[in-house]
PDB file of C-alpha atoms in Angstrom:
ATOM      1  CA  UNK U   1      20.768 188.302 168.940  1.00 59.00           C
ATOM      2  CA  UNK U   2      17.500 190.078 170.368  1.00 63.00           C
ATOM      3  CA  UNK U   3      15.319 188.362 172.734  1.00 65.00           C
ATOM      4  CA  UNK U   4      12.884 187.583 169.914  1.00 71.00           C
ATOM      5  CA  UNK U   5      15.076 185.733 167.894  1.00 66.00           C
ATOM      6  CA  UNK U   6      16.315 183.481 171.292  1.00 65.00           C
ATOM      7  CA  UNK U   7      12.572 182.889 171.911  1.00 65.00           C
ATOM      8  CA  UNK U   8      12.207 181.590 168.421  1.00 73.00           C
ATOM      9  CA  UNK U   9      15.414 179.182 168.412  1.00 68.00           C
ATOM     10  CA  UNK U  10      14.216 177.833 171.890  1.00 68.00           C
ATOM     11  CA  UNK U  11      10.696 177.010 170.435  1.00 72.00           C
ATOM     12  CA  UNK U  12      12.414 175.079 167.359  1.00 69.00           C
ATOM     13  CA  UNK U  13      14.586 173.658 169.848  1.00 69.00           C
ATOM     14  CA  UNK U  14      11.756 171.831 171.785  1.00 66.00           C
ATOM     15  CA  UNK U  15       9.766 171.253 168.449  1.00 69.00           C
ATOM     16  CA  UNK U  16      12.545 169.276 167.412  1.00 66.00           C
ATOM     17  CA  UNK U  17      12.892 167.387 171.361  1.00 64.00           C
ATOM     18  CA  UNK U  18       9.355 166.905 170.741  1.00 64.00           C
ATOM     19  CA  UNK U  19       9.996 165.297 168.237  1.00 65.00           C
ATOM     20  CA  UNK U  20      12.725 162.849 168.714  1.00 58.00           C
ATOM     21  CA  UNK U  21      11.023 162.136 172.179  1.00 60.00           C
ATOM     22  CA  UNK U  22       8.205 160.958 170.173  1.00 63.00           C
ATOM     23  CA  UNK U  23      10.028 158.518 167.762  1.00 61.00           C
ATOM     24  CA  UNK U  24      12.110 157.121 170.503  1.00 55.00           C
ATOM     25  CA  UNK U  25       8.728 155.900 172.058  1.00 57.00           C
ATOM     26  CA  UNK U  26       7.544 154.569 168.746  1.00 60.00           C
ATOM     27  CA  UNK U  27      10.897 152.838 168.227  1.00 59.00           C
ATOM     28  CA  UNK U  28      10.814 151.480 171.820  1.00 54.00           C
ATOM     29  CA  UNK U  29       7.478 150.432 172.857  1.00 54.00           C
ATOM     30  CA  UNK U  30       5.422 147.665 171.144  1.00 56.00           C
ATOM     31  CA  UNK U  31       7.001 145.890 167.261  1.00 62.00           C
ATOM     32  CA  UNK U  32       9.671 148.511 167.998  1.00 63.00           C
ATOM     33  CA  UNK U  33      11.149 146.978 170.873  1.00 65.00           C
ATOM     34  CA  UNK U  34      10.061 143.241 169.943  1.00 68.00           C
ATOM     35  CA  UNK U  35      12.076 143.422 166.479  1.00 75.00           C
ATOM     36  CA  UNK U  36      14.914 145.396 168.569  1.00 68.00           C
ATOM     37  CA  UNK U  37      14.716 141.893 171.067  1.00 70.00           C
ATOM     38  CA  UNK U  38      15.103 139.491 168.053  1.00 76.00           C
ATOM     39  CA  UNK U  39      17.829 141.241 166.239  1.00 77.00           C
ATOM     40  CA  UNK U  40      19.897 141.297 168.725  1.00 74.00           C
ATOM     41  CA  UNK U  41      18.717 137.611 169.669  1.00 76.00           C
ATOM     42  CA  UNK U  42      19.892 136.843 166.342  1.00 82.00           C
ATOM     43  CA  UNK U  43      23.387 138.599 166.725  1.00 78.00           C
ATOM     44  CA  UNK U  44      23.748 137.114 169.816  1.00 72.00           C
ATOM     45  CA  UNK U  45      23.008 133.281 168.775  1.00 74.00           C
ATOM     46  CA  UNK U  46      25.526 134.167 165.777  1.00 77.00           C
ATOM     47  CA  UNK U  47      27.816 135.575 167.486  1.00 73.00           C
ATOM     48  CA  UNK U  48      27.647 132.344 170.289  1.00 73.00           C
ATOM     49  CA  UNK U  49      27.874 129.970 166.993  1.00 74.00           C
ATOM     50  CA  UNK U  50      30.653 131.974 166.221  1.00 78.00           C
ATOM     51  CA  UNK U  51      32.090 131.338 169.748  1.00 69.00           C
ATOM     52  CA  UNK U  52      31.412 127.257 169.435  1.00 76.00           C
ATOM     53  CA  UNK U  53      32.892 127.056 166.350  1.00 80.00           C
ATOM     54  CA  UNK U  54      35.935 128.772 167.511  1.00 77.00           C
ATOM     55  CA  UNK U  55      35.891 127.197 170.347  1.00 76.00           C
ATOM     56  CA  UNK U  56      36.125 123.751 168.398  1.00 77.00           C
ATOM     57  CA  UNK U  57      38.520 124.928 165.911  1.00 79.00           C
ATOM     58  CA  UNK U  58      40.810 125.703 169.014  1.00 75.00           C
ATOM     59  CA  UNK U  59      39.733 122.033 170.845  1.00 76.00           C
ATOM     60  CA  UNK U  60      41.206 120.494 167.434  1.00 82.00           C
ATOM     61  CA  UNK U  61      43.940 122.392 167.482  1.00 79.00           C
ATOM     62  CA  UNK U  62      44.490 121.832 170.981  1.00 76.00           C
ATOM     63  CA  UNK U  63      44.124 117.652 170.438  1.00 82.00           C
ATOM     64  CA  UNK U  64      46.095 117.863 167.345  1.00 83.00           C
ATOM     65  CA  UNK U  65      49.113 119.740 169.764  1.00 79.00           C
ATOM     66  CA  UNK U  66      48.383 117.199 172.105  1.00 81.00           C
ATOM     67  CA  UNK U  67      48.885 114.345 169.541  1.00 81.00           C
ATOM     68  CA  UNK U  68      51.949 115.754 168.498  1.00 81.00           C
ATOM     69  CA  UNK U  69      53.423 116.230 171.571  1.00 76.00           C
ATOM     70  CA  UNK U  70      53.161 112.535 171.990  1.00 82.00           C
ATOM     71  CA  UNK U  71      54.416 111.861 168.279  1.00 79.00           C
ATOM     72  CA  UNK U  72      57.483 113.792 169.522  1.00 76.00           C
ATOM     73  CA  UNK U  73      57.911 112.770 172.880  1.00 80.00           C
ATOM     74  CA  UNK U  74      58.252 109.382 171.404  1.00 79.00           C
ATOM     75  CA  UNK U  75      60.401 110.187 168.649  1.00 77.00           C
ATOM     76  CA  UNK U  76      62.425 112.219 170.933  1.00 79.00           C
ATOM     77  CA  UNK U  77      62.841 109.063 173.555  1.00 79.00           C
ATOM     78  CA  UNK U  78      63.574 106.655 170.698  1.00 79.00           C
ATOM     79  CA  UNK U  79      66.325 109.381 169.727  1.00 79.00           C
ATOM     80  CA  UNK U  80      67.944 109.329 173.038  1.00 76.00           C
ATOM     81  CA  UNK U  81      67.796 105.658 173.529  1.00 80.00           C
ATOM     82  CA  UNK U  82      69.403 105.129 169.464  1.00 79.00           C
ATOM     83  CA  UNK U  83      72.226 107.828 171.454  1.00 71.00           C
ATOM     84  CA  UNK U  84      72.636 105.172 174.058  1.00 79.00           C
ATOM     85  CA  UNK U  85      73.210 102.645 171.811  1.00 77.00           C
ATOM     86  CA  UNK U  86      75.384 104.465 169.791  1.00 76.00           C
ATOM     87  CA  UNK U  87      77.754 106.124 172.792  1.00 78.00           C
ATOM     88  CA  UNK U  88      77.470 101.796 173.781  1.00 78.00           C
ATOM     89  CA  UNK U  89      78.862 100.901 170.286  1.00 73.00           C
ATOM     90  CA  UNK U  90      81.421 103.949 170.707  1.00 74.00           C
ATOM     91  CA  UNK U  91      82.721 102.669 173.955  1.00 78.00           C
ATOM     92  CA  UNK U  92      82.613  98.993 172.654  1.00 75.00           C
ATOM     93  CA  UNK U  93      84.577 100.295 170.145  1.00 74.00           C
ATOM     94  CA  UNK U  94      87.141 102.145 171.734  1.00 74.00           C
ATOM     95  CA  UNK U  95      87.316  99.461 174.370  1.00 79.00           C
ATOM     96  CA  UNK U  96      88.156  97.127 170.907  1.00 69.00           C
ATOM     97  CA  UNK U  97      90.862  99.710 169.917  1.00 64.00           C
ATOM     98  CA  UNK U  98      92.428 100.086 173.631  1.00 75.00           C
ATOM     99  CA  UNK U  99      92.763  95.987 172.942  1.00 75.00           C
ATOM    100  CA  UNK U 100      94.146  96.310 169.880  1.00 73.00           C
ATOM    101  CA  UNK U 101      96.693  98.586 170.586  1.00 71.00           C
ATOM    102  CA  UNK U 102      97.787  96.959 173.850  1.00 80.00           C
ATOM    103  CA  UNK U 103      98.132  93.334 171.650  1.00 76.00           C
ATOM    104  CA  UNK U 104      99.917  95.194 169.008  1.00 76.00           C
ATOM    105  CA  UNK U 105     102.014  96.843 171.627  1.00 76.00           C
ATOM    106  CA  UNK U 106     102.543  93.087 172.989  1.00 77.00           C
ATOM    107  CA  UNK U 107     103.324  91.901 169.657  1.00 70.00           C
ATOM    108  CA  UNK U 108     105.956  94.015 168.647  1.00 74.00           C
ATOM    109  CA  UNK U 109     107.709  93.626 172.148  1.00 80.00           C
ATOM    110  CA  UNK U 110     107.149  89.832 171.135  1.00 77.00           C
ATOM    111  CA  UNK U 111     108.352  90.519 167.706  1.00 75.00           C
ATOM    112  CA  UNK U 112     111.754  91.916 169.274  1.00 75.00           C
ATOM    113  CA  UNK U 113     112.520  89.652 171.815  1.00 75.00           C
ATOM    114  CA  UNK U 114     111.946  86.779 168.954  1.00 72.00           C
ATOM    115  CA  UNK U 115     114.501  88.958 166.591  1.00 75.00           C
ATOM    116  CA  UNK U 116     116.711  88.969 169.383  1.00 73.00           C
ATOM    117  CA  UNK U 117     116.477  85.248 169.795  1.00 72.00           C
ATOM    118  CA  UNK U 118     116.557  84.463 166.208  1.00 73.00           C
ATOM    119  CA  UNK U 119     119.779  87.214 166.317  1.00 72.00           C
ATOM    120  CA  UNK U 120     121.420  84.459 168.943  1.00 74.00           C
ATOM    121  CA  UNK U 121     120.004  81.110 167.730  1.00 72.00           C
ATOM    122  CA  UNK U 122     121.661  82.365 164.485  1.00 71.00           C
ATOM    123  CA  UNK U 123     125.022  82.852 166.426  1.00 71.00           C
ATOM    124  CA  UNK U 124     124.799  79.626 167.876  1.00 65.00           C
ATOM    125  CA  UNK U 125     124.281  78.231 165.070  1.00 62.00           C
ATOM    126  CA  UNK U 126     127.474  80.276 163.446  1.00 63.00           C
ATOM    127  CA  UNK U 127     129.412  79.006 166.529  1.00 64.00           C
ATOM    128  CA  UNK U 128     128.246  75.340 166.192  1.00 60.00           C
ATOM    129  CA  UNK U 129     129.022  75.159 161.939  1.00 63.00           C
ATOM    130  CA  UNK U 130     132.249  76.615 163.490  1.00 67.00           C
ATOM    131  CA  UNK U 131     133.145  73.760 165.652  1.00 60.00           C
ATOM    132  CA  UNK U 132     131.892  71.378 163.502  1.00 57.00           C
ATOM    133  CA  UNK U 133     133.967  72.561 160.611  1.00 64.00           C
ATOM    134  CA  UNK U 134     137.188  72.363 163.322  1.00 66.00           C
ATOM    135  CA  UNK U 135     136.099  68.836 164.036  1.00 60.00           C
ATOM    136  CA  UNK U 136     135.779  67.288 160.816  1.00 58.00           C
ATOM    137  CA  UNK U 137     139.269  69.221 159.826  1.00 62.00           C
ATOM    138  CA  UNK U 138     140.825  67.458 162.632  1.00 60.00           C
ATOM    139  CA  UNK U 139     139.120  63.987 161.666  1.00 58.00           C
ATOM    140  CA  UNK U 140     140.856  64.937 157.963  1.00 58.00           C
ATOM    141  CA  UNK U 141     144.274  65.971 159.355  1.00 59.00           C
ATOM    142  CA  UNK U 142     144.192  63.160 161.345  1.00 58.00           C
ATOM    143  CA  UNK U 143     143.607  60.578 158.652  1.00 55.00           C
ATOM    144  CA  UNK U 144     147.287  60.442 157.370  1.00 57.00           C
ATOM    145  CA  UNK U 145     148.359  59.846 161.492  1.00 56.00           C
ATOM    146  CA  UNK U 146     145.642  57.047 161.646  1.00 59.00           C
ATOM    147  CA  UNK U 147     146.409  54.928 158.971  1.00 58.00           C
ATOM    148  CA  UNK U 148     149.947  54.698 159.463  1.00 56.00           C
ATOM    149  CA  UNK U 149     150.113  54.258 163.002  1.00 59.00           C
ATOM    150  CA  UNK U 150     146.933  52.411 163.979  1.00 59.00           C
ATOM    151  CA  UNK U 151     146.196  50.544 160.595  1.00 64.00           C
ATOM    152  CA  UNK U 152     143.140  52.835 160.487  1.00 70.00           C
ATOM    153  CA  UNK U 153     140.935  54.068 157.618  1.00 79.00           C
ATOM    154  CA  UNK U 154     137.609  55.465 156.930  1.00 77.00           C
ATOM    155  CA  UNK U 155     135.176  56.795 154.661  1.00 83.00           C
ATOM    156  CA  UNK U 156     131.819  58.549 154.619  1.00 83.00           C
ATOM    157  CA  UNK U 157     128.924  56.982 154.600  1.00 81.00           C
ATOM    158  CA  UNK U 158     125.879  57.851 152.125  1.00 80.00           C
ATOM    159  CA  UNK U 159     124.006  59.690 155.397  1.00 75.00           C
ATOM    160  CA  UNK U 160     126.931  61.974 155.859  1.00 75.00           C
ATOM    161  CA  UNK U 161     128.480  60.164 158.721  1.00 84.00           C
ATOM    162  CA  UNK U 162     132.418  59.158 158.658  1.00 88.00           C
ATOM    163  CA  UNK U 163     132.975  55.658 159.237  1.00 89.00           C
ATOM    164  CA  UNK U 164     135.982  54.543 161.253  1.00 88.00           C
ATOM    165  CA  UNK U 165     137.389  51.259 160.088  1.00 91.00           C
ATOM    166  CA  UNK U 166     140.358  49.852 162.177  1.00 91.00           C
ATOM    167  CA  UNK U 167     142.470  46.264 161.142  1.00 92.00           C
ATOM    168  CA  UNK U 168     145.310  44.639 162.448  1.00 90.00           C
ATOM    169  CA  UNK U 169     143.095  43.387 165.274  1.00 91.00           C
ATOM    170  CA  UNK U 170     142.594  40.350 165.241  1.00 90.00           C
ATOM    171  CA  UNK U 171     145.972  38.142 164.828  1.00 89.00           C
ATOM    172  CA  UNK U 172     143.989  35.285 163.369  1.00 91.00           C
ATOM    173  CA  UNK U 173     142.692  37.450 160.527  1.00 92.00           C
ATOM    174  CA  UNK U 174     144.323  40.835 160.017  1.00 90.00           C
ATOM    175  CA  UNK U 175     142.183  42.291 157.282  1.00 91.00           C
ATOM    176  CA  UNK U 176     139.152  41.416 159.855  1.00 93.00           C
ATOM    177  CA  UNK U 177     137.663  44.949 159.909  1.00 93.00           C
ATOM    178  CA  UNK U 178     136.659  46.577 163.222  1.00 94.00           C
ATOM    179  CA  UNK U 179     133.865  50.057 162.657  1.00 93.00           C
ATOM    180  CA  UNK U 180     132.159  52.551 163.783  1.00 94.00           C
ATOM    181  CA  UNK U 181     130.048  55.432 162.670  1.00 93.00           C
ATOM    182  CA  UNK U 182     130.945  59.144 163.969  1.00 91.00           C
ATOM    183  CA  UNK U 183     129.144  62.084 163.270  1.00 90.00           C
ATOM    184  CA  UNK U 184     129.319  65.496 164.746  1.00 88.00           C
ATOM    185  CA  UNK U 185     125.773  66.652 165.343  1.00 89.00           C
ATOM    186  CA  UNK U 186     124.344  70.189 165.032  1.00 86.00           C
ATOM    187  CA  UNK U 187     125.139  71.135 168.478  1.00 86.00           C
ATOM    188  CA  UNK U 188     128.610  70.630 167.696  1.00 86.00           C
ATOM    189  CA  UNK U 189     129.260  67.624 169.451  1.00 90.00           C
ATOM    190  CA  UNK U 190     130.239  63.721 168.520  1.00 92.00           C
ATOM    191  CA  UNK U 191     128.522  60.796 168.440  1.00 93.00           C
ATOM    192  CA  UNK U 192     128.846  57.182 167.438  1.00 94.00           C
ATOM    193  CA  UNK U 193     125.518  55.783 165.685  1.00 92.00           C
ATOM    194  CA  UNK U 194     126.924  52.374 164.905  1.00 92.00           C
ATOM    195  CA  UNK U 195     129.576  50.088 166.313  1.00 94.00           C
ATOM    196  CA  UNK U 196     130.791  46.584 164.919  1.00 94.00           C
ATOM    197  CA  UNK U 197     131.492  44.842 167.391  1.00 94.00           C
ATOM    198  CA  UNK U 198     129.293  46.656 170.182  1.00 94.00           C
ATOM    199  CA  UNK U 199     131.314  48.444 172.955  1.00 94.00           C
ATOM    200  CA  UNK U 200     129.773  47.947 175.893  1.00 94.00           C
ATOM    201  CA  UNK U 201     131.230  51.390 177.528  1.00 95.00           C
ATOM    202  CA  UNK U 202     130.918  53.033 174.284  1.00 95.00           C
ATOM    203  CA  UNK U 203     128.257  56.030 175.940  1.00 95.00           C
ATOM    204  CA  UNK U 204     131.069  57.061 178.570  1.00 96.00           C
ATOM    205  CA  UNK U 205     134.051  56.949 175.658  1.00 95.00           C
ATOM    206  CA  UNK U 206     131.862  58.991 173.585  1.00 95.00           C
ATOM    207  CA  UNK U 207     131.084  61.217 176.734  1.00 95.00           C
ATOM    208  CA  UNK U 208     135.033  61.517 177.570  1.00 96.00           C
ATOM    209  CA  UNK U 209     135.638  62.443 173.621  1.00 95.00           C
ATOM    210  CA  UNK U 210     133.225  65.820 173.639  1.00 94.00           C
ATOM    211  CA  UNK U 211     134.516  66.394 177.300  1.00 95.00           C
ATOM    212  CA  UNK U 212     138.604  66.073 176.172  1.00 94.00           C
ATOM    213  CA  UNK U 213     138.166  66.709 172.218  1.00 90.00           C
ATOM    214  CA  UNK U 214     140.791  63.997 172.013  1.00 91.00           C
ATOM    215  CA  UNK U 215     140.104  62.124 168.968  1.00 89.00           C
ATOM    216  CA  UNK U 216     143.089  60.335 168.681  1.00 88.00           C
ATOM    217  CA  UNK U 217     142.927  59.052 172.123  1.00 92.00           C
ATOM    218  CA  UNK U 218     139.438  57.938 171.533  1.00 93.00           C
ATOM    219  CA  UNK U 219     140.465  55.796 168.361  1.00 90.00           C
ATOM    220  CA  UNK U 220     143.082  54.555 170.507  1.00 91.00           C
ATOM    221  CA  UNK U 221     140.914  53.432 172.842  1.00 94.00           C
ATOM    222  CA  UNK U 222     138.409  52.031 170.799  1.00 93.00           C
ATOM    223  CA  UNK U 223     141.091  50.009 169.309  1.00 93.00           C
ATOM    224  CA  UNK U 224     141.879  48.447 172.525  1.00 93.00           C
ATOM    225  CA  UNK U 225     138.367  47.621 173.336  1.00 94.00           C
ATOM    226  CA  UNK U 226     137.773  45.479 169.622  1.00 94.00           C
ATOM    227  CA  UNK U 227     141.193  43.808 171.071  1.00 93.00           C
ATOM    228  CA  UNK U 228     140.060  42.689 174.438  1.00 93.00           C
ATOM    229  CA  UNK U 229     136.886  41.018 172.284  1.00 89.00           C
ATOM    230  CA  UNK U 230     139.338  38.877 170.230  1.00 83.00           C
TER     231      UNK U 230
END
């Protein structure tokens, strides 16, 4: 480039500074700069309306967080206290299950010592229908020996009982009977529940008879105590 064409692109050059130098003065000096002031008065008030409106978009937010919070703070405490009752009730139950299985433990110890009793209240019993069945053979066997030695007879009564009935007492009246009443209880043993004439030691000859097993030595002896009354 020659020096004349430099000269000429400098001159345009400032022309065109001139220029904008000039238009930047209009823009910012009088309506320019007043206009300028309210548009960006107007952006600014906006852009603060903006800000508010934000802002109370957030500040409801922020109450609405706040509220449920609470909401769940309380449902979380009436949670925790519905997990107290229930681990209660679970303890209260298990407690009621511990008792349980101690009484049923109790029970069936219970239940096997009463088996076991049962197991020897039924041998007792087997013993006693035992003896009793040996007694009241021997008051059969003995029947025969009784009435031909001691003028003795008997019969059973309608309540089960044998009735002893002895003559030949009284001299005066031979036929005269002379009774009493023996049964052999459930335990096995003998006892007199009527007596005509009354004996008065009949408790200790009925005492001596279940201590010797002697029947015909009781009879014998009953026989002499209707005597002595004669």
């Amino acid at each position: 480039m020659s020096t004349e064409d430099l000269k000429m692109e400098l001159e345009k050059m400032s022309s065109k500074l001139d220029q904008v130098q000039d238009k930047v003065l209009k823009d910012w000096s009088g309506d320019g700069i007043q206009e300028y002031m309210k548009e960006q008065r107007r952006l600014q008030e906006e852009s603060m309306a903006k800000a508010r409106e934000q802002m109370a978009v957030l500040h409801s937010s922020l109450e609405q967080l706040k509220g449920q919070a609470q909401v769940n703070q309380k449902v979380i405490g009436e949670r925790v206290e519905k997990l107290k009752d229930m681990r209660k009730e679970i303890e209260d139950i298990q407690t009621v299950a511990d008792d349980m299985l101690r009484e049923r433990e109790l029970t069936e110890k219970e239940m096997a010592a009463t088996q076991g009793d049962i197991a020897q209240e039924k041998e007792l019993l087997h013993t006693q229908e035992m003896v009793t069945q040996q007694r009241l053979q021997v008051l059969e066997k003995s029947a025969d020996w009784f009435k031909d030695r001691l003028a003795f007879n008997f019969k059973k009564t309608p309540a089960g009982r044998v009735q002893m009935i002895l003559t030949c007492i009284d001299h005066k009246d031979p036929t005269r009977p002379f009774f009493f009443d023996l049964e052999v209880t459930p335990e096995g043993k003998y006892a007199v529940t009527a007596c005509e004439p009354r004996v008065t030691d009949l408790d200790e000859l009925v005492e001596k008879l279940n201590s010797t097993n002697n029947l015909r030595s009781f009879v014998i002896t009953m026989r002499q105590r209707f005597k002595k009354m004669i």
